[in-house]
PDB file of C-alpha atoms in Angstrom:
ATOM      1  CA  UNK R   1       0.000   0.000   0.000  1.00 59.00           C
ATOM      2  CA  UNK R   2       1.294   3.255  -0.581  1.00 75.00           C
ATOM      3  CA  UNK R   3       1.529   5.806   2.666  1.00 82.00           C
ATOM      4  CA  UNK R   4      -0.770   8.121   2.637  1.00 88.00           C
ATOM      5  CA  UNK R   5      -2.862   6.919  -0.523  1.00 90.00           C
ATOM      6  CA  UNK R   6      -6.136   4.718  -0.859  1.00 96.00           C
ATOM      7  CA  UNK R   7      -6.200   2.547  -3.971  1.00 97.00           C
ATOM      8  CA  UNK R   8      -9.762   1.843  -6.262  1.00 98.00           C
ATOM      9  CA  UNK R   9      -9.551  -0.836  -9.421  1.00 98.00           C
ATOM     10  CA  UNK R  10     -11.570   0.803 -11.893  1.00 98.00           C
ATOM     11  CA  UNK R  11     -10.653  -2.845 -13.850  1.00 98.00           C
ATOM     12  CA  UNK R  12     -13.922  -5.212 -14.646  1.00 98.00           C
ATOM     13  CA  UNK R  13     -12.968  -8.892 -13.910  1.00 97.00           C
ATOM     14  CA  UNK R  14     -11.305 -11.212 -17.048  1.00 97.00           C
ATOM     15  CA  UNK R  15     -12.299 -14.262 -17.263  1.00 96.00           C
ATOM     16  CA  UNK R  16     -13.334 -16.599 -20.629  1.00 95.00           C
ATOM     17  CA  UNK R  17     -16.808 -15.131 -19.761  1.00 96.00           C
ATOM     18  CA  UNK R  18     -15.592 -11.944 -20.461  1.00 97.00           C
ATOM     19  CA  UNK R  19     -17.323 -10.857 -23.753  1.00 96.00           C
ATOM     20  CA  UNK R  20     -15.039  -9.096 -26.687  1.00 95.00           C
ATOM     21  CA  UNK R  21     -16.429  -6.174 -28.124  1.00 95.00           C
ATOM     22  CA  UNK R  22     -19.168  -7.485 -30.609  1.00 95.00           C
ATOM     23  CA  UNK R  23     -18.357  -9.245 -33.893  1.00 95.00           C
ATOM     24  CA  UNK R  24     -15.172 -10.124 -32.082  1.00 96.00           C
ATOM     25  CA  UNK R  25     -13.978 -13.351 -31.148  1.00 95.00           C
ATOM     26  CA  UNK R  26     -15.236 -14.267 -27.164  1.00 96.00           C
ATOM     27  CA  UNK R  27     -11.912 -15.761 -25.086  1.00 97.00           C
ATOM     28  CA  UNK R  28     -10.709 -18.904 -24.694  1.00 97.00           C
ATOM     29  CA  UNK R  29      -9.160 -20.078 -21.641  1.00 97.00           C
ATOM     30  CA  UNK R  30      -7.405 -23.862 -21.137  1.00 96.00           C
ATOM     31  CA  UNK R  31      -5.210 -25.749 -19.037  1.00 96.00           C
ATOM     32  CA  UNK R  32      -1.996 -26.880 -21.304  1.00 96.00           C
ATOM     33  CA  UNK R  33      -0.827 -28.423 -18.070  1.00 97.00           C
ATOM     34  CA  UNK R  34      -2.433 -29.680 -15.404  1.00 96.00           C
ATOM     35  CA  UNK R  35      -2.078 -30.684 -11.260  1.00 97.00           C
ATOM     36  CA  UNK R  36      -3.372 -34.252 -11.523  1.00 95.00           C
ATOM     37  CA  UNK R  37      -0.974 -35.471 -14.709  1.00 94.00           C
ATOM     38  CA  UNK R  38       1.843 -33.283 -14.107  1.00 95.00           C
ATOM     39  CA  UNK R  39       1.890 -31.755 -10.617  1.00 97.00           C
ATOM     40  CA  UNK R  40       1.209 -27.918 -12.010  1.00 98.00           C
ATOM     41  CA  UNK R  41      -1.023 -25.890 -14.240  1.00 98.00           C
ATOM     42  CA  UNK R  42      -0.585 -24.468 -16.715  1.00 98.00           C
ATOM     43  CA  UNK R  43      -3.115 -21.977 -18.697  1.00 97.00           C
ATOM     44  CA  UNK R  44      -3.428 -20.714 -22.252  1.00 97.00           C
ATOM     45  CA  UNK R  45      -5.332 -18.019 -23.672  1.00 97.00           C
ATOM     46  CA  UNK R  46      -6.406 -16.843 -26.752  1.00 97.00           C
ATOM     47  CA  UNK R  47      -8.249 -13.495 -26.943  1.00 96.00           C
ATOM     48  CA  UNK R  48      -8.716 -10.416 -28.614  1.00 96.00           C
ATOM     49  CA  UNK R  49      -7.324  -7.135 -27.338  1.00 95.00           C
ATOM     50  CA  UNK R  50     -10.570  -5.964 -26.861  1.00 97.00           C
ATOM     51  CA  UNK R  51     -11.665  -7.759 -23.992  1.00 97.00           C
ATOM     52  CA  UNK R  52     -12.694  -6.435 -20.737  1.00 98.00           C
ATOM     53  CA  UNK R  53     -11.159  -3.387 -19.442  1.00 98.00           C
ATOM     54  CA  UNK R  54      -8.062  -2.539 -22.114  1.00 98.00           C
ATOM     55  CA  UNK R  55      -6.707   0.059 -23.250  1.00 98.00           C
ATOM     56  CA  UNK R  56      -7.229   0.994 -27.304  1.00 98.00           C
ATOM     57  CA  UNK R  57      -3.419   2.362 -28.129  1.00 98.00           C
ATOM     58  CA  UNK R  58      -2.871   4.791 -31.391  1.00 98.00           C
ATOM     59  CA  UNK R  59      -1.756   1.831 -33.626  1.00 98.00           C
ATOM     60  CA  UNK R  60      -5.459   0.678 -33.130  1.00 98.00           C
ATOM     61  CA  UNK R  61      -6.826   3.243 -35.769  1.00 97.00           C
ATOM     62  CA  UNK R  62      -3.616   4.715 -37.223  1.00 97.00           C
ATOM     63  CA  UNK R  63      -0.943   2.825 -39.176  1.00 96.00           C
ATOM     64  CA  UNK R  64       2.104   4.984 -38.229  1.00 96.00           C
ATOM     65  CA  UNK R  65       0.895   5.290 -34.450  1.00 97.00           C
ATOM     66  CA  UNK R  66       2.351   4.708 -31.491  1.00 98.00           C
ATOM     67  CA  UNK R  67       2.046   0.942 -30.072  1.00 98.00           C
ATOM     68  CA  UNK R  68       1.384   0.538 -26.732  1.00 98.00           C
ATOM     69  CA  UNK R  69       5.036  -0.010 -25.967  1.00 98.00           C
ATOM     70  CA  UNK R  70       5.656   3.391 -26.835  1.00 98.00           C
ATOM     71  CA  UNK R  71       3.468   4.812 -24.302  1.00 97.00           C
ATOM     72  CA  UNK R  72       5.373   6.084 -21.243  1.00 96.00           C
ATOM     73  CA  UNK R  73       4.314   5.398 -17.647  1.00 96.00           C
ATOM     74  CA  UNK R  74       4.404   9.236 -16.926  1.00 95.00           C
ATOM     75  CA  UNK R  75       1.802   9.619 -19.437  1.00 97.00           C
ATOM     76  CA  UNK R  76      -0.323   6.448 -18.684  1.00 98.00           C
ATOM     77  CA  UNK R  77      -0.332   7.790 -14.544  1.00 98.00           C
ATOM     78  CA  UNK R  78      -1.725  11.423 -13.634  1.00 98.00           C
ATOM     79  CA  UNK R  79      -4.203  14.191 -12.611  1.00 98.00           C
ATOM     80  CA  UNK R  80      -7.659  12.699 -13.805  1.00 98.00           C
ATOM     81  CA  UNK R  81     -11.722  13.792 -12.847  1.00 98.00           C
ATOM     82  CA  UNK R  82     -14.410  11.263 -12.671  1.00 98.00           C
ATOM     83  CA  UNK R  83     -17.481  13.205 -14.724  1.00 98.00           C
ATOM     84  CA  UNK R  84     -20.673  11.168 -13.632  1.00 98.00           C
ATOM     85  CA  UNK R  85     -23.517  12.026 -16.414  1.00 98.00           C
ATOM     86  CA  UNK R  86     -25.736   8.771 -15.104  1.00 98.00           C
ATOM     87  CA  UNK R  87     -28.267  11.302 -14.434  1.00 98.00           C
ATOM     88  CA  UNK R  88     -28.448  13.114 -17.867  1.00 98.00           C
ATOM     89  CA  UNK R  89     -28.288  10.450 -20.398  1.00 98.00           C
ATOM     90  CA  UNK R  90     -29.874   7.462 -21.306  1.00 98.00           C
ATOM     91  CA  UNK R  91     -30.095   4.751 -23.811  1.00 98.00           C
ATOM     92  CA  UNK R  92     -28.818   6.089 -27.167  1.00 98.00           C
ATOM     93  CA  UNK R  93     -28.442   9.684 -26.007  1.00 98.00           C
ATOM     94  CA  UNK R  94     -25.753  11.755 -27.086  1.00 98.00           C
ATOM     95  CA  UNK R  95     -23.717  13.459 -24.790  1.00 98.00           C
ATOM     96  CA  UNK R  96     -22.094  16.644 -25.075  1.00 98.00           C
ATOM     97  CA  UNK R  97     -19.087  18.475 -23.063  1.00 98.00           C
ATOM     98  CA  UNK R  98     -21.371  21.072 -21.212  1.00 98.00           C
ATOM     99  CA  UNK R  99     -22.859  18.009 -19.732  1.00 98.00           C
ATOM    100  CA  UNK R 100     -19.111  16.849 -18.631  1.00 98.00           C
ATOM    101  CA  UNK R 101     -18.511  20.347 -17.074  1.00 98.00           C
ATOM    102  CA  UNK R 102     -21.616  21.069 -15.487  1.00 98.00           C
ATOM    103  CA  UNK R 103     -20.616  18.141 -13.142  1.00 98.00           C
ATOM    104  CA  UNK R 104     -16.628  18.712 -12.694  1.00 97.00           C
ATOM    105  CA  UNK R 105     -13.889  20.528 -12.771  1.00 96.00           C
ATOM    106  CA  UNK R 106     -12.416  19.468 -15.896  1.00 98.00           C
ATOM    107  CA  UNK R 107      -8.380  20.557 -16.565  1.00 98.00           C
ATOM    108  CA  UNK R 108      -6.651  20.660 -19.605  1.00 98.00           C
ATOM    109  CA  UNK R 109      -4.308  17.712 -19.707  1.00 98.00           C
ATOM    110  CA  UNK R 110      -6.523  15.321 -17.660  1.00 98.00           C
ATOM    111  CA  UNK R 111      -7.836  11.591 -17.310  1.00 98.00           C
ATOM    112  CA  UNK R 112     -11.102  12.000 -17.915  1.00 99.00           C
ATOM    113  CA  UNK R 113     -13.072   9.102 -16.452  1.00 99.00           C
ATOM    114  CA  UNK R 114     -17.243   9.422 -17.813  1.00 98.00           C
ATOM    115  CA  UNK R 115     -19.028   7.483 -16.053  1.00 98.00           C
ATOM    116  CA  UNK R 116     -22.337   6.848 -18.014  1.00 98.00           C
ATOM    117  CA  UNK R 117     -23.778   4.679 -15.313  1.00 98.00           C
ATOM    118  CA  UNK R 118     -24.075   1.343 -17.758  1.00 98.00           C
ATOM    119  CA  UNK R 119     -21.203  -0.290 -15.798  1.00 98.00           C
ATOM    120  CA  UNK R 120     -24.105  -1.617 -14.267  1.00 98.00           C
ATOM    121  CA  UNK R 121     -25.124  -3.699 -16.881  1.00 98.00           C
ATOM    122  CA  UNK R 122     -21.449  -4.936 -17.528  1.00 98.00           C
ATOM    123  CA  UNK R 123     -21.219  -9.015 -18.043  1.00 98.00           C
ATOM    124  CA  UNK R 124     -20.043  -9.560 -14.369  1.00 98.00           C
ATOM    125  CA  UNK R 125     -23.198  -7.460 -12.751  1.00 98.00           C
ATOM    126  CA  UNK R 126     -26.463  -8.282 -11.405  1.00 97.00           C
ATOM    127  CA  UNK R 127     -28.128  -6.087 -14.215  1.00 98.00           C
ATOM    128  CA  UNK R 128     -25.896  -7.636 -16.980  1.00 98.00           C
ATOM    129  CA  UNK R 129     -27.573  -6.998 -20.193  1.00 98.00           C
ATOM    130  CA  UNK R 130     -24.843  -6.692 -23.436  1.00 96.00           C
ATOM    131  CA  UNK R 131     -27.517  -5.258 -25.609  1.00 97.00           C
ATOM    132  CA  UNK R 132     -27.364  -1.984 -22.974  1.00 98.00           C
ATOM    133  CA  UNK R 133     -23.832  -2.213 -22.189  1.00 98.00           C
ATOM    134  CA  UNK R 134     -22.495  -2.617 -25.744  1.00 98.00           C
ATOM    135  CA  UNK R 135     -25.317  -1.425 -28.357  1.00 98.00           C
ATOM    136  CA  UNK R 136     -27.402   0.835 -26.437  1.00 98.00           C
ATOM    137  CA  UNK R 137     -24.925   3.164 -24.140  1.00 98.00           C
ATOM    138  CA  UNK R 138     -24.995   6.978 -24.918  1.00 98.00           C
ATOM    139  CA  UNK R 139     -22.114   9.000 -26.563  1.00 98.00           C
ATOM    140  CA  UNK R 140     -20.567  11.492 -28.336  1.00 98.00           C
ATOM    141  CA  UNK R 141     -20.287  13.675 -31.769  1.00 95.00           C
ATOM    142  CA  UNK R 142     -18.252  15.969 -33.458  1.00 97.00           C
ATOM    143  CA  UNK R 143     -18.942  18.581 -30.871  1.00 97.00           C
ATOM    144  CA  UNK R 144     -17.339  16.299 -27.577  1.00 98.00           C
ATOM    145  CA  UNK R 145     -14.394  14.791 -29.668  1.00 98.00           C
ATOM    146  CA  UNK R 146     -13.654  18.603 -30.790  1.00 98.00           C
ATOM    147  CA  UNK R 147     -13.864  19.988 -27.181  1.00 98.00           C
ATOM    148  CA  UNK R 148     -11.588  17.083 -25.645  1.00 98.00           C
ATOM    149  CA  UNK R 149      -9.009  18.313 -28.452  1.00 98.00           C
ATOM    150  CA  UNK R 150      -9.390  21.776 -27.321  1.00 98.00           C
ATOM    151  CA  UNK R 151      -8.528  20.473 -23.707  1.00 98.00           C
ATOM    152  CA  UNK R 152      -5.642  18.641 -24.228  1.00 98.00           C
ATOM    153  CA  UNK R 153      -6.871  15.754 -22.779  1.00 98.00           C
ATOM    154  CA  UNK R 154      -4.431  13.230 -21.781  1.00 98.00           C
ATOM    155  CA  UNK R 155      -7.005  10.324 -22.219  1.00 98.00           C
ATOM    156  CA  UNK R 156     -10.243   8.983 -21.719  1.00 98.00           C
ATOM    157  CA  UNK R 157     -11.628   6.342 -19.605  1.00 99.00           C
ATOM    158  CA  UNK R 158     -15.517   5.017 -20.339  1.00 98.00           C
ATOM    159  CA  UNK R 159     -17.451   2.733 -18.117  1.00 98.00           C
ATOM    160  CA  UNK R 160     -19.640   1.253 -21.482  1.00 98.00           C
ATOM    161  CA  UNK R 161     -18.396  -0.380 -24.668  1.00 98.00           C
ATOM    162  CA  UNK R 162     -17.142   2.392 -26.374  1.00 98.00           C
ATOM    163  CA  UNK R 163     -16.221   5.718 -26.552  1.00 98.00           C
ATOM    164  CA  UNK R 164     -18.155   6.491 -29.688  1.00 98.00           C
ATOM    165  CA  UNK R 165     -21.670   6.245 -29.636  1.00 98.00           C
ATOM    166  CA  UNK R 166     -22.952   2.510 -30.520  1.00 98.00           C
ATOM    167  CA  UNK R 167     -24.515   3.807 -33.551  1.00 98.00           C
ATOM    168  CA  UNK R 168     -21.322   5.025 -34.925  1.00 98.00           C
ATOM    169  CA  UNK R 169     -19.849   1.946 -35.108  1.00 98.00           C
ATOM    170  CA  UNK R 170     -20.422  -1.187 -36.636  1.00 97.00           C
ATOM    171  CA  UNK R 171     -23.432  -2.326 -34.247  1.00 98.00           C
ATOM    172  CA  UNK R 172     -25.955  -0.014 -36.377  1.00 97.00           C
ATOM    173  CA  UNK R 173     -24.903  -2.009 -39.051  1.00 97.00           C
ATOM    174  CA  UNK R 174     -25.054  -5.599 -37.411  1.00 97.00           C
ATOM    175  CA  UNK R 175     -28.240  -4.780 -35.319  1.00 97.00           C
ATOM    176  CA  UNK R 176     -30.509  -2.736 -37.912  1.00 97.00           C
ATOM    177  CA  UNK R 177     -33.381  -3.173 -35.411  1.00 98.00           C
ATOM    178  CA  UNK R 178     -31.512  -1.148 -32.506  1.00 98.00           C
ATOM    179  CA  UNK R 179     -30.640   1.588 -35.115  1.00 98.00           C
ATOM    180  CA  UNK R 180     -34.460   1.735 -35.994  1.00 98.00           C
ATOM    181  CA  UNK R 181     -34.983   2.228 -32.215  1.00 98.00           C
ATOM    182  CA  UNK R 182     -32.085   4.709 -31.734  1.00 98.00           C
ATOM    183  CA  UNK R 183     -33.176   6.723 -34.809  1.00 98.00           C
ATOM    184  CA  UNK R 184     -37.310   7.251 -33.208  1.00 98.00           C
ATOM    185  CA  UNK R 185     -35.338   7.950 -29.689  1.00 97.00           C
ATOM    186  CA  UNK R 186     -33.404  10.744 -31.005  1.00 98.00           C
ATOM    187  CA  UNK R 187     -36.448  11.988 -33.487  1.00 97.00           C
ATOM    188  CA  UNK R 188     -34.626  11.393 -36.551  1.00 97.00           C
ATOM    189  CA  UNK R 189     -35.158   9.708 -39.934  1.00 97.00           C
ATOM    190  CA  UNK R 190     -31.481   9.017 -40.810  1.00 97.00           C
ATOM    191  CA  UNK R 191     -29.076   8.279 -38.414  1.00 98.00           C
ATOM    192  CA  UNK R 192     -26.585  10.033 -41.004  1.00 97.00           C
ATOM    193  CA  UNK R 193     -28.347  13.292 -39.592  1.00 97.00           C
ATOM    194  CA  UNK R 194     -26.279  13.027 -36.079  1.00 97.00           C
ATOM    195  CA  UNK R 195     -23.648  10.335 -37.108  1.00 97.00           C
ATOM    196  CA  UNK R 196     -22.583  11.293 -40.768  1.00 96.00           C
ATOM    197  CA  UNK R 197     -20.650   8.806 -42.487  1.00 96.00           C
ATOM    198  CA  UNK R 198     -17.307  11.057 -42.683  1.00 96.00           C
ATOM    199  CA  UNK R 199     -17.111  10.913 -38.759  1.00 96.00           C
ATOM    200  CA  UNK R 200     -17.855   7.599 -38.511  1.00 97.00           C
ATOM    201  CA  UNK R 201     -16.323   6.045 -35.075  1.00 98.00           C
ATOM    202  CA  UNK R 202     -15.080   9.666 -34.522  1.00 98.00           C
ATOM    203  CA  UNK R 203     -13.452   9.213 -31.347  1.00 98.00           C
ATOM    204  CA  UNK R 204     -11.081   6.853 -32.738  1.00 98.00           C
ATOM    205  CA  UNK R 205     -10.244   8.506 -35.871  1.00 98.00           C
ATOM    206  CA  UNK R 206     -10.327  11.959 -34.904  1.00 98.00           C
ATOM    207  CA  UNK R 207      -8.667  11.526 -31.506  1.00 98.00           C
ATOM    208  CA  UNK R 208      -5.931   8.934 -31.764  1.00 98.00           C
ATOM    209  CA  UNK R 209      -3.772  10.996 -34.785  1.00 98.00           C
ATOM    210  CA  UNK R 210      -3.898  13.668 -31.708  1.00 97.00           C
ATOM    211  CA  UNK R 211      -2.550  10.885 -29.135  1.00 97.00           C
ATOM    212  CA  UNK R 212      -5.993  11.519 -27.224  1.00 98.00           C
ATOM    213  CA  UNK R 213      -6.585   7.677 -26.502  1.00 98.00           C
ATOM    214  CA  UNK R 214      -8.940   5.611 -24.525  1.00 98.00           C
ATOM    215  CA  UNK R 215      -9.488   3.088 -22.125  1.00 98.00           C
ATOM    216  CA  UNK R 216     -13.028   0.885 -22.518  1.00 98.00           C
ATOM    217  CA  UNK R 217     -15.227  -1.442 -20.453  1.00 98.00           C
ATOM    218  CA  UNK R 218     -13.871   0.389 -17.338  1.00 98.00           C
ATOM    219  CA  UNK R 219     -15.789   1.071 -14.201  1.00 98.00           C
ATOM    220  CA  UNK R 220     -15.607   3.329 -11.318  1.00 98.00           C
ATOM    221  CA  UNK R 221     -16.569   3.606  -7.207  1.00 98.00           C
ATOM    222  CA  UNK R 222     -19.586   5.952  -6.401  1.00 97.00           C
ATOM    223  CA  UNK R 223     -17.449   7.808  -3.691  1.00 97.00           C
ATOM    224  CA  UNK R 224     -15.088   8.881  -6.385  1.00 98.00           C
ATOM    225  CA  UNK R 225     -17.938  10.482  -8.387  1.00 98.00           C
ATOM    226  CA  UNK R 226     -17.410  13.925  -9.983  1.00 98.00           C
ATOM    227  CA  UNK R 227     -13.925  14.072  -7.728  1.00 98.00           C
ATOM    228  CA  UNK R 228     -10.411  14.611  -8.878  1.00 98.00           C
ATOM    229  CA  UNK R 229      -8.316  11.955  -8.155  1.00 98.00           C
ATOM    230  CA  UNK R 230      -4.807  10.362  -9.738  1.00 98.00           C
ATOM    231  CA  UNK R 231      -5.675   7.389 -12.227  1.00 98.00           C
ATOM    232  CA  UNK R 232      -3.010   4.781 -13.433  1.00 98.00           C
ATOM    233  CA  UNK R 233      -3.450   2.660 -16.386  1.00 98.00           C
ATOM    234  CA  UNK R 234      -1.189  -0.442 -17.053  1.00 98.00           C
ATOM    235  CA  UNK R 235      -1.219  -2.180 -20.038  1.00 98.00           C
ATOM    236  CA  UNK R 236       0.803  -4.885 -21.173  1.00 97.00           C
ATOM    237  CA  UNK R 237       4.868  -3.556 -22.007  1.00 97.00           C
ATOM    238  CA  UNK R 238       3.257  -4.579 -25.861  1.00 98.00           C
ATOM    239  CA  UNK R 239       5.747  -3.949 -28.658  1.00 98.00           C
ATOM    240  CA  UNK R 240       3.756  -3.476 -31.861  1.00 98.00           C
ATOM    241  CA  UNK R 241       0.817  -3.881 -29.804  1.00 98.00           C
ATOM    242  CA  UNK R 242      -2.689  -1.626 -30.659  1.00 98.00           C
ATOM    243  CA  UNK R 243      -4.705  -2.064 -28.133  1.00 98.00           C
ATOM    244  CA  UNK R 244      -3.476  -4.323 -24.747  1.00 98.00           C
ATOM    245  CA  UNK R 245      -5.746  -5.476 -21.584  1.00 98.00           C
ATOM    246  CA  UNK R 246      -4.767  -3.242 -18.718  1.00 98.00           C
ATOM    247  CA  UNK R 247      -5.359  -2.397 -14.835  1.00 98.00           C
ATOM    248  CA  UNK R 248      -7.024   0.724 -14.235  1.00 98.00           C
ATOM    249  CA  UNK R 249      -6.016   2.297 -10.408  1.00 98.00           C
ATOM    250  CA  UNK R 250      -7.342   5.184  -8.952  1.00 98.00           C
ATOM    251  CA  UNK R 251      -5.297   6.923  -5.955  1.00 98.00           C
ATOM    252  CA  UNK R 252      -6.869   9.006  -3.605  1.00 97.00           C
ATOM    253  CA  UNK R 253      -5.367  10.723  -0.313  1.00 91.00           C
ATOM    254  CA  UNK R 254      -6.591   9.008   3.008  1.00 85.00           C
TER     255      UNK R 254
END
């Protein structure tokens, strides 16, 4: 324990229940070796990096990117704000940074932790439900992903699927039935209207080249709401890696 400091995993569990982001492959877990044949175990895994709580590095979206290797402890630990916006969004909504700042004291330069409030229904939770979690969780548009380049974030943590909005990514495509829904919840007749097709998965593209990253499937105390705290991500030492399962630690004085 470090004097003087409390410690909060903002990390989901891993296990081979864990479910990938969708129209990825689920993991597999097995024992190679095994107590009873040769007095130890020994597991193997096969998964994608986007399982869980990870981290999505720059080489994710952008071929001359950094890997996650190249990403320097002193940049992965610092200031950071946990924004909680449970209360002003629902399914499908879209988000926006006065809704960020009406609830914190955002800083250029810092973790910024949004807590949607669909942890809840994260695999491991009472209220699981992966249609919420994954295809139905509010998000941005232009406007956010321009205002957290304005800031100077350092990068983003999300306690839902993804940082873009679930219809700006391939699940409109693979559930057209949710993107009917989504389109009648936010009174439009095209999608295209909100999430045109040159910002497609915006926070990705639009971010990364900037070095403004992002850590998914995350998920976060409610004593640390809308407080500034210090927040440590630690991914895997991955050379060539894009994206890499991490722990997520918050540090707050005692």
């Amino acid at each position: 324990m470090l004097d003087g400091y409390e410690m909060h995993d903002l990390t989901q569990p891993w296990s081979q229940d864990t479910p990938a982001w969708p129209t990825y492959d689920n993991p597999k877990v097995w024992y190679e070796k095994s107590l009873d044949t040769e007095k130890v175990n020994g597991q193997k895994i096969e998964f994608m990096n986007h399982t869980g709580t990870h981290l999505d590095g720059e080489k994710h979206f952008v071929g001359n990117g950094r890997d996650i290797a190249d990403m320097p402890l002193d940049e992965l630990v610092g200031d950071a704000v946990v924004a909680d916006i449970s209360d002003k969004v629902g399914d499908y909504d879209v988000y926006t940074s006065e809704m960020i700042e009406d609830v914190c004291d955002v800083q250029e330069g810092d973790i910024l932790f949004i807590h949607t409030g669909y942890q809840k229904y994260a695999y491991h939770r009472e209220e699981a439900d992966p249609h919420a979690f994954f295809c139905k969780h509010p998000g941005p548009n232009m406007e956010f992903a321009e205002w957290c380049r304005d800031m100077n974030l350092n990068y983003l943590i999300l306690d839902c699927g993804s940082a873009d909005h679930p219809m700006n990514t391939i699940v409109r495509d693979v559930r057209p039935e949710l993107a009917d829904e989504a389109a009648e919840k936010l009174g439009v007749d095209d999608l295209d209207e909100i999430f045109p097709p040159e910002g497609y998965q915006l926070m990705h593209t639009e971010l990364f080249p900037e070095g403004i990253v992002h850590v998914e499937n995350a998920q976060v105390p409610e004593n640390l709401l809308n407080e500034r705290c210090q927040i440590g991500t630690f991914p895997w030492r991955f050379e060539g890696g894009e994206s890499s399962v991490c722990r997520c630690v918050a540090f707050t004085e005692e």
